[in-house]
Coordinates of C-alpha atoms in Angstrom, one line a residue:
M430 CA -39.8 -47.3 -35.4
D431 CA -37.8 -50.8 -35.5
S432 CA -38.4 -52.8 -32.5
R433 CA -34.8 -53.5 -31.8
F434 CA -34.0 -49.8 -31.7
Y435 CA -35.4 -49.0 -27.6
R436 CA -33.9 -51.8 -25.9
A437 CA -30.5 -51.2 -28.2
F438 CA -31.6 -46.8 -26.9
E439 CA -32.0 -48.2 -23.4
D440 CA -28.6 -51.1 -23.0
R441 CA -26.7 -47.8 -24.0
H442 CA -28.8 -45.3 -21.8
R443 CA -30.4 -46.1 -19.4
G444 CA -27.4 -48.5 -17.3
S445 CA -27.7 -52.5 -16.7
R446 CA -30.0 -54.6 -15.2
A447 CA -28.1 -54.8 -11.6
L448 CA -28.1 -50.9 -11.6
I449 CA -32.0 -50.6 -11.9
A450 CA -32.4 -52.6 -9.8
K451 CA -30.3 -51.6 -7.0
R452 CA -32.1 -48.5 -7.9
L453 CA -35.8 -49.5 -7.6
E454 CA -35.2 -51.2 -4.4
V455 CA -35.8 -47.3 -2.7
Y456 CA -39.7 -47.9 -3.5
L457 CA -39.4 -51.2 -0.5
P458 CA -39.5 -48.8 1.8
F459 CA -43.4 -48.2 0.6
M460 CA -44.6 -51.3 -0.9
A461 CA -44.5 -52.9 2.5
P462 CA -46.9 -52.1 4.5
L463 CA -49.0 -53.4 1.4
K464 CA -48.1 -56.8 1.8
A465 CA -48.9 -56.1 5.3
Q466 CA -52.2 -56.1 5.3
Y467 CA -52.7 -58.5 1.2
P468 CA -50.6 -60.6 1.4
Q469 CA -52.0 -61.4 -2.2
A470 CA -50.8 -58.0 -3.3
A471 CA -51.3 -57.8 -7.2
V472 CA -49.5 -55.2 -9.0
L473 CA -49.2 -53.8 -12.0
D474 CA -46.6 -51.8 -14.3
I475 CA -46.8 -50.1 -17.4
G476 CA -44.6 -49.4 -19.4
C477 CA -42.6 -52.4 -17.5
G478 CA -39.2 -52.5 -20.0
R479 CA -36.8 -54.3 -20.0
G480 CA -38.7 -56.2 -16.7
E481 CA -36.5 -55.4 -13.4
W482 CA -39.4 -54.0 -11.2
I483 CA -40.8 -57.3 -12.2
E484 CA -38.6 -59.5 -11.5
L485 CA -37.7 -57.4 -8.0
L486 CA -40.6 -57.2 -7.0
L487 CA -41.2 -61.7 -7.7
G488 CA -38.5 -61.9 -5.0
E489 CA -40.3 -59.6 -2.1
G490 CA -43.3 -62.4 -2.1
Y491 CA -45.6 -60.8 -5.1
L492 CA -48.1 -61.1 -7.8
P493 CA -46.8 -58.5 -10.1
T494 CA -47.7 -59.3 -14.1
G495 CA -46.0 -56.0 -16.8
V496 CA -47.7 -54.7 -20.0
D497 CA -45.1 -53.5 -23.0
L498 CA -46.0 -52.0 -26.5
D499 CA -42.0 -52.7 -27.2
D500 CA -41.8 -56.2 -28.2
G501 CA -38.0 -56.1 -29.0
M502 CA -38.2 -54.8 -24.7
L503 CA -41.0 -57.8 -23.7
D504 CA -38.3 -60.7 -25.4
A505 CA -36.2 -58.9 -22.4
C506 CA -38.9 -60.5 -19.7
R507 CA -39.7 -63.4 -21.8
A508 CA -35.8 -64.3 -21.3
L509 CA -36.2 -64.6 -18.4
N510 CA -39.5 -65.9 -17.7
L511 CA -40.6 -63.1 -16.4
P512 CA -45.0 -62.4 -15.9
V513 CA -45.9 -59.8 -19.0
R514 CA -48.0 -59.3 -21.7
N515 CA -47.5 -57.4 -24.5
D516 CA -50.3 -54.5 -23.9
D517 CA -51.5 -51.1 -23.7
A518 CA -51.2 -48.9 -20.3
L519 CA -54.3 -48.0 -20.4
N520 CA -56.4 -50.7 -21.3
A521 CA -54.9 -53.1 -19.1
L522 CA -56.3 -51.4 -16.6
R523 CA -59.5 -50.1 -17.8
Q524 CA -59.8 -54.6 -18.0
L525 CA -58.7 -54.7 -14.0
P526 CA -61.7 -54.8 -11.6
D527 CA -61.6 -52.0 -9.0
E528 CA -59.7 -52.7 -6.2
S529 CA -57.6 -55.3 -7.1
L530 CA -53.8 -54.1 -6.9
V531 CA -52.1 -53.0 -3.9
A532 CA -50.2 -50.3 -6.2
V533 CA -49.9 -49.1 -10.1
S534 CA -46.2 -48.1 -11.3
G535 CA -44.9 -46.8 -14.4
F536 CA -41.3 -46.3 -14.4
H537 CA -40.1 -43.3 -17.4
I538 CA -43.5 -44.1 -19.2
A539 CA -45.6 -40.6 -18.4
E540 CA -43.6 -38.8 -20.2
H541 CA -44.0 -41.0 -23.4
V542 CA -48.0 -40.2 -23.3
P543 CA -49.8 -37.4 -23.8
F544 CA -50.7 -35.2 -21.1
S545 CA -54.5 -36.1 -21.7
V546 CA -54.2 -40.0 -21.9
L547 CA -51.0 -39.6 -19.0
E548 CA -54.7 -38.1 -17.0
E549 CA -56.7 -40.9 -18.1
M550 CA -53.8 -43.4 -16.5
V551 CA -54.3 -41.7 -13.3
A552 CA -57.8 -42.0 -12.6
E553 CA -57.6 -45.8 -14.1
A554 CA -55.2 -45.8 -11.1
S555 CA -57.1 -44.2 -8.6
R556 CA -60.1 -46.6 -9.8
V557 CA -58.3 -49.1 -9.7
L558 CA -56.3 -49.3 -6.0
R559 CA -57.5 -51.6 -2.8
P560 CA -57.8 -48.7 -0.2
G561 CA -54.2 -47.4 0.8
G562 CA -53.1 -49.0 -2.5
L563 CA -50.2 -46.5 -3.8
L564 CA -50.0 -45.6 -7.7
I565 CA -45.8 -45.3 -8.2
L566 CA -45.2 -42.5 -11.5
E567 CA -41.2 -42.6 -12.3
T568 CA -39.6 -40.1 -14.4
P569 CA -36.9 -37.1 -15.7
N570 CA -36.2 -34.1 -13.4
A571 CA -37.0 -31.5 -15.5
E572 CA -35.4 -29.7 -12.0
N573 CA -32.0 -30.7 -13.0
V574 CA -31.1 -27.5 -15.7
V575 CA -28.8 -30.5 -17.9
V576 CA -32.1 -33.4 -17.5
G577 CA -34.1 -30.9 -18.8
T578 CA -32.5 -28.9 -21.3
N579 CA -31.1 -31.5 -22.9
N580 CA -30.1 -35.1 -21.8
F581 CA -34.2 -35.2 -21.2
F582 CA -34.0 -35.3 -25.3
V583 CA -32.1 -37.8 -25.9
D584 CA -34.6 -39.6 -25.6
P585 CA -37.3 -39.6 -29.8
T586 CA -40.1 -41.0 -28.0
H587 CA -39.8 -38.5 -24.8
E588 CA -43.4 -36.0 -25.8
R589 CA -42.0 -33.4 -22.7
P590 CA -40.2 -32.9 -19.5
I591 CA -43.0 -32.5 -16.8
P592 CA -43.1 -31.2 -13.5
S593 CA -42.9 -32.7 -10.6
L594 CA -45.8 -30.2 -8.7
L595 CA -47.4 -30.4 -12.2
L596 CA -47.3 -34.3 -11.6
S597 CA -48.2 -33.8 -7.9
F598 CA -51.4 -32.4 -8.9
L599 CA -52.4 -34.3 -11.3
T600 CA -51.7 -37.2 -8.3
D601 CA -54.4 -34.8 -5.9
F602 CA -56.6 -33.8 -8.3
K603 CA -57.5 -37.2 -9.4
G604 CA -58.7 -38.6 -5.0
F605 CA -55.8 -38.9 -3.5
V606 CA -55.0 -39.1 0.1
R607 CA -52.0 -37.7 -0.4
S608 CA -48.2 -37.8 -2.3
K609 CA -45.2 -37.8 -2.2
I610 CA -42.4 -35.6 -4.7
I611 CA -38.7 -38.3 -3.9
R612 CA -36.4 -36.9 -6.3
L613 CA -33.6 -39.6 -6.9
Q614 CA -30.4 -40.9 -9.1
E615 CA -27.7 -37.8 -7.1
A616 CA -24.4 -38.1 -6.5
P617 CA -24.0 -39.7 -2.7
D618 CA -21.3 -37.5 -1.9
L619 CA -24.0 -34.7 -2.2
H620 CA -25.3 -35.1 1.0
D621 CA -21.7 -34.7 2.0
M622 CA -23.0 -31.1 3.9
D623 CA -19.0 -30.2 4.2
R624 CA -17.9 -30.9 0.2
R625 CA -17.2 -27.8 -1.5
L626 CA -20.1 -27.2 -4.2
G627 CA -19.0 -25.8 -7.3
V628 CA -21.6 -24.5 -10.2
M629 CA -22.0 -27.5 -11.6
D630 CA -23.1 -29.3 -9.3
V631 CA -25.6 -26.4 -8.8
L632 CA -26.7 -26.6 -13.1
A633 CA -26.5 -31.3 -13.2
G634 CA -26.3 -32.4 -9.2
T635 CA -29.7 -32.3 -9.3
S636 CA -31.2 -35.5 -8.7
P637 CA -32.4 -36.0 -12.4
D638 CA -34.5 -38.3 -11.4
Y639 CA -38.3 -38.0 -8.9
A640 CA -40.8 -39.9 -8.5
V641 CA -44.3 -39.0 -7.0
I642 CA -45.5 -42.1 -4.9
A643 CA -49.3 -41.3 -4.3
Q644 CA -52.1 -43.3 -2.0
K645 CA -55.4 -43.6 -2.2
Q646 CA -57.6 -43.4 0.6
A647 CA -57.4 -45.6 3.4
P648 CA -58.6 -46.1 7.1
A649 CA -56.4 -44.4 9.2
E650 CA -55.4 -47.3 10.6
V651 CA -53.8 -48.4 7.0
L652 CA -52.2 -45.1 6.5
S653 CA -50.6 -44.5 9.0
A654 CA -48.2 -47.9 8.7
F655 CA -47.2 -45.2 5.8
D656 CA -46.5 -42.8 7.2
P657 CA -42.6 -42.7 7.9
V658 CA -41.6 -43.6 4.5
F659 CA -43.8 -40.5 3.3
E660 CA -42.3 -37.7 6.1
K661 CA -38.6 -38.6 5.1
D662 CA -36.2 -36.2 2.8
Y663 CA -35.6 -37.6 -0.9
G664 CA -32.7 -36.6 -3.4
V665 CA -31.1 -33.3 -3.7
S666 CA -32.9 -30.4 -5.0
L667 CA -31.6 -27.3 -7.5
D668 CA -33.0 -25.2 -4.6
Q669 CA -31.4 -26.8 -2.0
L670 CA -28.0 -27.5 -4.0
A671 CA -28.0 -23.6 -4.9
S672 CA -28.8 -22.9 -1.2
R673 CA -26.2 -24.4 -0.5
Y674 CA -23.5 -23.4 -2.9
D675 CA -24.6 -19.1 -2.2
Q676 CA -23.5 -20.2 2.0
A677 CA -21.1 -21.9 0.5
L678 CA -19.8 -18.8 -1.4
E679 CA -20.7 -16.4 1.3
G680 CA -18.9 -18.2 3.8
R681 CA -15.7 -18.1 1.2
F682 CA -16.5 -14.7 1.1
C683 CA -17.2 -13.7 4.3
K684 CA -13.9 -16.2 5.2
I685 CA -11.3 -13.9 2.2
E686 CA -13.6 -11.4 4.2
N687 CA -12.1 -12.0 7.9
Q688 CA -9.0 -12.9 6.6
M689 CA -8.8 -9.7 4.9
A690 CA -10.0 -8.0 8.2
S691 CA -7.6 -10.3 9.8
D692 CA -4.7 -9.8 7.4
L693 CA -5.0 -5.7 7.5
R694 CA -5.6 -5.8 10.9
D695 CA -2.0 -7.3 11.4
M696 CA -0.9 -5.4 9.2
L697 CA -1.9 -2.4 11.5
N698 CA -0.6 -4.3 14.4
R699 CA 2.4 -4.2 12.9
L700 CA 2.7 -0.5 10.5
Q701 CA 1.7 1.1 14.0
T702 CA 4.2 -1.4 16.4
E703 CA 6.9 0.0 13.2
Q704 CA 5.3 3.3 13.7
A705 CA 6.1 3.1 17.8
Q706 CA 9.1 1.7 17.3
R707 CA 10.3 4.8 15.0
L708 CA 9.1 6.9 17.4
E709 CA 10.3 5.6 20.3
L710 CA 14.1 5.0 18.2
I711 CA 12.8 9.3 17.2
E712 CA 11.9 10.6 20.5
S713 CA 15.0 8.1 21.8
N714 CA 17.9 10.2 19.3
F715 CA 15.5 13.4 20.3
E716 CA 16.5 13.2 23.7
R717 CA 19.9 12.2 23.0
E718 CA 20.6 15.2 20.6
R719 CA 19.1 17.1 22.6
A720 CA 20.8 15.6 26.1
S721 CA 23.9 16.5 23.3
L722 CA 22.5 20.1 23.1
Q723 CA 22.3 20.9 26.0
H724 CA 25.8 19.0 27.7
S725 CA 27.0 21.3 24.9
L726 CA 24.6 24.9 25.7
E727 CA 25.6 24.3 29.1
Q728 CA 29.4 24.1 28.3
A729 CA 29.1 26.8 26.1
L730 CA 27.7 28.7 29.1
Q731 CA 30.3 28.0 31.0
R732 CA 33.3 28.9 28.4
A733 CA 31.4 32.0 27.8
E734 CA 31.1 33.5 32.5
Q735 CA 34.4 32.5 31.4
L736 CA 35.0 34.2 28.7
Q737 CA 33.4 37.0 30.5
G738 CA 35.5 36.8 34.2
E739 CA 38.1 37.0 31.9
M740 CA 37.7 40.2 30.0
N741 CA 36.4 41.2 33.4
Q742 CA 40.0 40.6 34.2
S743 CA 41.6 42.0 31.4
L744 CA 39.7 45.2 31.1
S745 CA 39.9 45.3 35.1
N746 CA 43.6 44.4 34.1
A747 CA 43.5 47.6 31.3
H748 CA 41.9 49.6 33.3
H749 CA 44.7 50.2 35.7
W750 CA 47.3 49.4 33.2
Y751 CA 45.7 52.8 31.7
L752 CA 45.7 54.2 34.8
R753 CA 49.1 53.9 35.2
A754 CA 49.9 55.0 32.4
S755 CA 48.0 58.2 32.8
S756 CA 50.2 58.6 35.7
F757 CA 53.1 57.9 33.8
E758 CA 52.2 60.2 30.7
Q759 CA 51.4 63.3 33.7
Q760 CA 54.7 61.9 35.2
L761 CA 56.3 62.5 32.2
Q762 CA 54.6 65.6 30.4
A763 CA 55.6 67.3 34.3
L764 CA 59.7 66.1 33.5
R765 CA 59.5 68.5 29.6
L766 CA 57.9 71.0 31.4
S767 CA 60.3 71.1 34.6
T768 CA 63.5 73.6 33.8
A769 CA 65.3 70.4 35.1
W770 CA 64.3 69.1 31.9
R771 CA 65.2 72.1 29.6
I772 CA 68.5 72.5 31.1
T773 CA 69.8 68.8 30.6
A774 CA 68.6 68.9 26.4
P775 CA 71.6 69.5 25.0
L776 CA 72.9 68.1 27.4
R777 CA 71.0 64.0 26.8
Y778 CA 71.7 65.3 23.0
A779 CA 75.3 66.1 23.9
G780 CA 74.1 62.0 25.2
H781 CA 73.0 60.9 22.3
M782 CA 75.3 62.0 20.1
L783 CA 78.5 60.1 21.7
S784 CA 75.8 57.2 21.1
H785 CA 74.6 57.2 17.9
P786 CA 78.3 59.0 16.4
A787 CA 77.1 58.3 12.5
Q788 CA 73.7 59.3 12.9
A789 CA 76.1 61.9 15.0
I790 CA 77.7 63.1 12.1
S791 CA 74.9 62.9 9.9
S792 CA 72.7 64.8 11.9
L793 CA 74.9 67.5 12.2
K794 CA 75.5 67.9 8.3
Q795 CA 71.7 68.1 7.9
G796 CA 71.4 70.6 10.5
L797 CA 75.0 72.8 9.0
R798 CA 73.6 72.2 5.9
R799 CA 70.2 74.4 7.2
I800 CA 71.8 76.8 8.9
A801 CA 74.0 77.7 6.2
P802 CA 72.5 79.8 4.0
H803 CA 71.4 81.6 6.9
A804 CA 74.9 81.9 8.5
R805 CA 76.1 83.0 5.3
L806 CA 73.1 85.2 4.2
W807 CA 74.0 86.5 8.2
L808 CA 76.9 87.1 7.8
A809 CA 76.5 89.1 4.0
R810 CA 73.8 92.0 5.7
R811 CA 76.8 92.1 8.4
P812 CA 80.3 93.1 6.6
A813 CA 83.0 93.7 9.3
I814 CA 81.6 90.1 10.8
E815 CA 81.7 87.8 7.9
R816 CA 85.7 89.6 7.2
K817 CA 85.4 88.5 11.3
V818 CA 84.9 85.2 9.9
L819 CA 86.9 84.9 6.9
A820 CA 90.2 86.1 9.2
S821 CA 89.0 83.7 10.5
L822 CA 88.3 80.0 9.0
Q823 CA 91.8 81.3 6.4
R824 CA 93.1 79.6 9.1
S825 CA 92.0 76.8 9.2
P826 CA 92.2 75.4 5.1
W827 CA 90.6 71.9 6.1
L828 CA 87.6 73.5 8.0
M829 CA 87.5 76.7 4.9
A830 CA 87.3 73.9 2.3
R831 CA 85.1 71.6 4.0
L832 CA 82.7 74.7 4.6
R833 CA 83.0 75.6 0.6
N834 CA 81.9 72.3 -0.5
L835 CA 78.7 72.0 2.0
L836 CA 77.5 75.6 0.2
K837 CA 78.1 73.9 -3.0
A838 CA 76.0 71.4 -2.5
E839 CA 73.4 73.4 -0.8
V840 CA 74.1 75.8 -4.2
A841 CA 73.6 72.7 -6.8
D842 CA 70.2 71.3 -4.8
V843 CA 69.0 75.0 -4.7
S844 CA 69.6 75.9 -8.2
A845 CA 68.2 72.0 -9.5
D846 CA 65.1 74.3 -10.9
A847 CA 65.9 76.3 -14.1
N848 CA 62.9 78.8 -12.6
D849 CA 64.7 79.8 -9.8
P850 CA 67.2 81.6 -11.2
Q851 CA 70.1 82.9 -8.3
H852 CA 68.1 86.3 -6.5
G853 CA 70.6 88.8 -7.0
L854 CA 68.9 91.6 -5.0
I855 CA 69.3 91.6 -2.1
D856 CA 72.7 89.4 -2.5
H857 CA 73.9 86.9 -4.7
A858 CA 73.7 84.2 -1.7
P859 CA 70.5 81.6 -2.9
L860 CA 67.4 82.2 -0.9
T861 CA 66.1 79.6 1.4
P862 CA 62.7 77.7 0.9
R863 CA 60.6 80.4 2.6
G864 CA 62.4 83.0 1.0
R865 CA 62.0 81.9 -2.3
A866 CA 58.2 81.2 -1.4
I867 CA 57.9 85.0 -0.3
E868 CA 60.1 86.4 -3.8
S869 CA 57.4 84.1 -6.2
A870 CA 54.8 85.8 -4.7
L871 CA 56.4 88.8 -4.6
R872 CA 56.7 88.5 -8.8
Q873 CA 53.1 87.4 -9.0
A874 CA 52.1 90.6 -7.3
M875 CA 54.3 93.0 -9.9
M876 CA 53.2 91.1 -12.4
K877 CA 50.0 91.6 -11.9
G878 CA 50.0 95.4 -11.0
K879 CA 52.1 96.4 -14.6
K880 CA 49.1 94.0 -16.4

């Protein structure tokens, strides 16, 4: 690989020197008790790169030395007159005497070497550290889903991601008394517990880097000085973000459910209120209609009682007038059956005739027409009386003419039927309707006798 390639790659993808130096300040609280315990605080930084950590330690009064195999990276350190050299990490550690350093650091070096080499580096660091000394190993955090599945593999010199539990177990296994996993470089706003998290916050929000800080065995009074920094929590884990996301999601669902429940309760209350109002209106209308019908019924009953009274009065009056009519009818019947009524009948008739002369004349004519045939027949059967009547009539030509006209009209009426010839057996006078009926019956009987 071109010696200039990796430096150009670091400049683009790792960040500026100022940014990296700012990020490395997180380790200074861990280093402070060492400086108080060991004034000559020598530190070895393996894979020192551009030297940001060495420059920061120098400013804090430490005695750092950096080693790296990339001359392009070392050129950046030499330009700043930093104490660095080209050397292999294991070789540099092997050359140091036991308990000669207060700290061994390696930033983004563990993922570049095979695990067997990393294992030996951790063992050598434990040997060269003074009691209470620190081993600091920073590496990309594969717990961050985006880093573990994509960003880690952007660097062509990376071997493979190292889970934090594996690296922490390695330091414990190599004899360090305690180790602390600190997560680094997460977005500051992720610490705001009120911030609403999205899916990308869970996938990419976990601290993109982490470090294992392991401490070598030392007397209790030495170790106790480091307790505050070892007990503190650092960064954001995937579990925390996922749990917060679930809680926020559940909270939103609960809020939605509560809102829906509240809306449903409001709607039910509104419906119940509207239903109660409608029922009240219906009951009011029903009561009004019932009152109206009751009033109408009472009026109808009053009218019926009034009509019943009127009908009873009418029936009473009708019965009264019926009784009077019956009494009048009985009186009339008694009057008609009385001798006085029969005696005065001609007078009443004469009075009626005088009151209605035209009707009297018509009635007289009709009576004469009915009587004339009978009278003629009666006279025909009594010739002596007929001669006297004719002699008397001849003295009044006008009366004689009127009688002839009356008899002619009667004969014309009786002879109108061709099937009714003049009798001729008893007399030439025409028969009355009753006489014709008798004659017809006799004729039919005679014809049956001949057969």
